[in-house]
Coordinates of C-alpha atoms in Angstrom, one line a residue:
X196 CA -7.8 -13.5 25.6
X197 CA -8.1 -12.4 29.4
X198 CA -5.0 -14.6 30.4
X199 CA -3.1 -12.6 27.7
X200 CA -4.3 -9.3 29.0
X201 CA -3.5 -10.2 32.6
X202 CA 0.1 -11.0 31.7
X203 CA 0.4 -7.4 30.4
X204 CA -0.9 -5.8 33.4
X205 CA 1.2 -3.8 36.0
X206 CA 1.0 -5.6 39.4
X207 CA -0.6 -2.4 40.9
X208 CA -3.4 -2.5 38.3
X209 CA -6.8 -3.8 39.6
X210 CA -9.6 -5.5 38.0
X211 CA -13.0 -7.0 38.9
X212 CA -14.6 -10.0 37.1
X213 CA -18.3 -10.4 36.6
X214 CA -20.5 -12.6 34.5
X215 CA -24.1 -12.4 33.3
X216 CA -26.5 -14.8 31.9
X217 CA -30.1 -14.8 33.2
X218 CA -28.6 -12.7 36.1
X219 CA -25.4 -10.8 36.7
X220 CA -22.9 -11.8 39.4
X221 CA -19.7 -10.3 40.7
X222 CA -17.3 -13.2 40.5
X223 CA -14.2 -11.3 41.7
X224 CA -14.2 -7.9 43.3
X225 CA -11.3 -5.5 42.5
X226 CA -8.0 -7.4 43.0
X227 CA -4.5 -6.2 42.2
X228 CA -3.0 -7.9 39.0
X229 CA -0.2 -9.1 41.3
X230 CA -2.6 -11.7 42.7
X231 CA -2.5 -13.5 39.4
X232 CA -3.3 -17.0 40.9
X233 CA -6.5 -15.8 42.4
X234 CA -7.6 -13.9 39.2
X235 CA -6.8 -17.1 37.2
X236 CA -8.8 -19.3 39.4
X237 CA -11.8 -16.9 38.9
X238 CA -11.3 -17.0 35.1
X239 CA -11.2 -20.7 35.1
X240 CA -14.6 -21.0 37.1
X241 CA -16.5 -19.1 34.3
X242 CA -19.2 -21.1 32.8
X243 CA -21.3 -20.3 29.5
X244 CA -25.1 -20.2 29.4
X245 CA -27.6 -19.6 26.8
X246 CA -29.1 -16.4 28.2
X247 CA -27.7 -12.9 27.9
X248 CA -29.0 -10.4 30.3
X249 CA -26.9 -7.6 28.8
X250 CA -28.7 -4.9 30.9
X251 CA -28.0 -6.6 34.2
X252 CA -24.5 -7.1 33.3
X253 CA -23.8 -3.5 32.3
X254 CA -25.6 -2.2 35.4
X255 CA -23.6 -4.4 37.7
X256 CA -20.3 -3.6 35.9
X257 CA -21.0 0.1 36.0
X258 CA -22.0 0.2 39.8
X259 CA -19.0 -1.8 40.6
X260 CA -16.6 0.3 38.6
X261 CA -18.2 3.5 40.1
X262 CA -17.7 2.1 43.7
X263 CA -14.0 1.7 42.8
X264 CA -13.5 4.8 40.7
X265 CA -10.0 6.2 40.8
X266 CA -9.6 9.7 39.3
X267 CA -5.9 9.1 38.7
X268 CA -6.5 5.9 36.8
X269 CA -7.8 4.7 33.5
X270 CA -11.2 3.5 34.5
X271 CA -12.4 1.1 31.8
X272 CA -14.9 -1.6 31.5
X273 CA -14.2 -4.4 29.0
X274 CA -17.4 -6.2 27.7
X275 CA -17.0 -9.7 26.2
X276 CA -20.3 -10.8 24.6
X277 CA -22.1 -12.1 21.6
X278 CA -24.4 -9.1 21.9
X279 CA -27.5 -11.3 21.8
X280 CA -29.4 -9.4 24.5
X281 CA -32.4 -11.8 25.0
X282 CA -33.3 -10.8 28.6
X283 CA -34.1 -7.7 30.4
X284 CA -36.8 -5.0 30.2
X285 CA -34.7 -1.9 29.2
X286 CA -34.8 -0.6 25.7
X287 CA -31.5 -0.2 23.7
X288 CA -31.9 3.6 24.3
X289 CA -32.0 3.1 28.0
X290 CA -28.9 1.0 28.0
X291 CA -27.1 3.6 25.6
X292 CA -28.3 6.4 28.0
X293 CA -26.7 4.5 31.0
X294 CA -23.3 4.1 29.1
X295 CA -23.4 7.7 28.2
X296 CA -23.9 8.9 31.7
X297 CA -21.1 6.6 32.9
X298 CA -18.9 7.9 30.1
X299 CA -19.3 11.6 31.4
X300 CA -18.3 10.3 34.8
X301 CA -15.0 9.0 33.6
X302 CA -16.1 5.3 33.1
X303 CA -15.2 4.1 29.4
X304 CA -16.5 1.0 27.9
X305 CA -14.7 -1.1 25.3
X306 CA -16.5 -4.1 23.7
X307 CA -15.2 -7.4 22.3
X308 CA -17.6 -9.6 20.2
X309 CA -17.1 -13.3 20.9
X310 CA -18.9 -16.4 19.7
X311 CA -18.9 -18.7 16.7
X312 CA -22.3 -17.8 15.2
X313 CA -24.8 -14.9 15.9
X314 CA -22.6 -12.1 17.0
X315 CA -24.8 -8.9 17.1
X316 CA -22.0 -6.6 15.8
X317 CA -24.3 -3.6 15.3
X318 CA -25.4 -3.5 19.0
X319 CA -22.0 -4.1 20.3
X320 CA -20.5 -1.4 18.2
X321 CA -23.2 1.1 19.4
X322 CA -22.4 0.2 22.9
X323 CA -18.6 1.0 22.4
X324 CA -19.5 4.2 20.6
X325 CA -21.6 5.5 23.4
X326 CA -18.9 4.4 26.0
X327 CA -16.0 6.2 24.0
X328 CA -14.4 2.8 23.5
X329 CA -13.3 0.6 20.8
X330 CA -15.1 -2.5 19.3
X331 CA -13.4 -5.5 18.0
X332 CA -14.4 -9.1 17.1
X333 CA -12.2 -11.7 18.7
X334 CA -12.1 -14.4 16.1
X335 CA -8.7 -15.9 17.1
X336 CA -5.9 -15.9 19.6
X337 CA -3.8 -13.9 17.1
X338 CA -6.4 -11.1 17.3
X339 CA -6.4 -11.3 21.1
X340 CA -2.7 -11.0 21.1
X341 CA -2.8 -8.1 18.7
X342 CA -5.3 -6.1 21.1
X343 CA -4.1 -7.2 24.6
X344 CA -0.3 -7.6 24.0
X345 CA 0.9 -5.6 20.9
X346 CA -1.6 -2.7 21.1
X347 CA -2.4 -2.8 24.9
X348 CA -1.7 1.0 25.5
X349 CA -4.3 2.0 22.8
X350 CA -6.7 -0.7 24.0
X351 CA -6.8 0.4 27.6
X352 CA -5.9 4.1 27.7
X353 CA -7.9 7.0 26.2
X354 CA -5.5 9.1 24.2
X355 CA -8.0 11.7 23.2
X356 CA -11.6 12.2 23.6
X357 CA -14.2 14.4 21.9
X358 CA -11.9 14.7 19.0
X359 CA -13.4 15.7 15.6
X360 CA -11.4 15.5 12.3
X361 CA -12.4 17.1 8.9
X362 CA -10.8 16.0 5.7
X363 CA -11.2 17.9 2.4
X364 CA -9.7 16.3 -0.7
X365 CA -8.4 18.3 -3.6
X366 CA -10.7 17.3 -6.3
X367 CA -7.9 17.8 -8.9
X368 CA -6.0 15.1 -7.1
X369 CA -8.7 12.7 -5.7
X370 CA -11.7 11.6 -7.9
X371 CA -13.1 8.8 -5.6
X372 CA -12.9 8.1 -1.9
X373 CA -14.6 5.8 0.6
X374 CA -14.8 5.9 4.3
X375 CA -14.0 2.7 6.0
X376 CA -15.0 2.5 9.6
X377 CA -16.7 4.9 11.8
X378 CA -19.5 5.4 9.2
X379 CA -22.0 5.9 11.9
X380 CA -20.0 8.8 13.2
X381 CA -19.9 10.8 10.1
X382 CA -21.1 14.4 10.6
X383 CA -22.5 16.9 8.2
X384 CA -20.7 20.3 8.1
X385 CA -23.2 22.0 10.3
X386 CA -22.8 19.2 12.9
X387 CA -19.0 19.5 12.8
X388 CA -19.3 22.9 13.9
X389 CA -21.7 22.3 16.7
X390 CA -19.8 21.1 19.8
X391 CA -23.1 19.6 21.3
X392 CA -22.9 17.0 18.7
X393 CA -21.0 14.0 19.6

């Protein structure tokens, strides 16, 4: 997935790579995409482990991104995880608050579920929601190609933020409807009119 993404980046784009298991480690500091061999070597060095210290990984990712923040660029963190946060002392609310604070500073978070079993979709989707990013499950190379090749602009760039959409159906024409996706973002009429409600 990351190799597909790397092939699509502009040579001047920069990326950093970190990993987290029982601790978080910066594998590669911000490097131009033109240094593809160096980035691929860092990707090839990644190893899996049984632990997931999600809090440490996110804290390191956000501090690294803040240090290299470019107001003229799209500053986005891509998290690849099964979401099984089995280490760390922070509560889910504390992690979500960290993400919300970073989003207000212009750092967005998109999340990708990976793994064969036990992917914690609910947590991963909450992280993406707080980070004004997207959540997708990478279950095949075809899905990776769709996200990181075919729809790369939508994957990496924020087209609009803080957008609310209200839809009213004509009851004479529409008898039944069902919302698919973003159910957890549905607002009441009162919340829709209140700009303090995200």
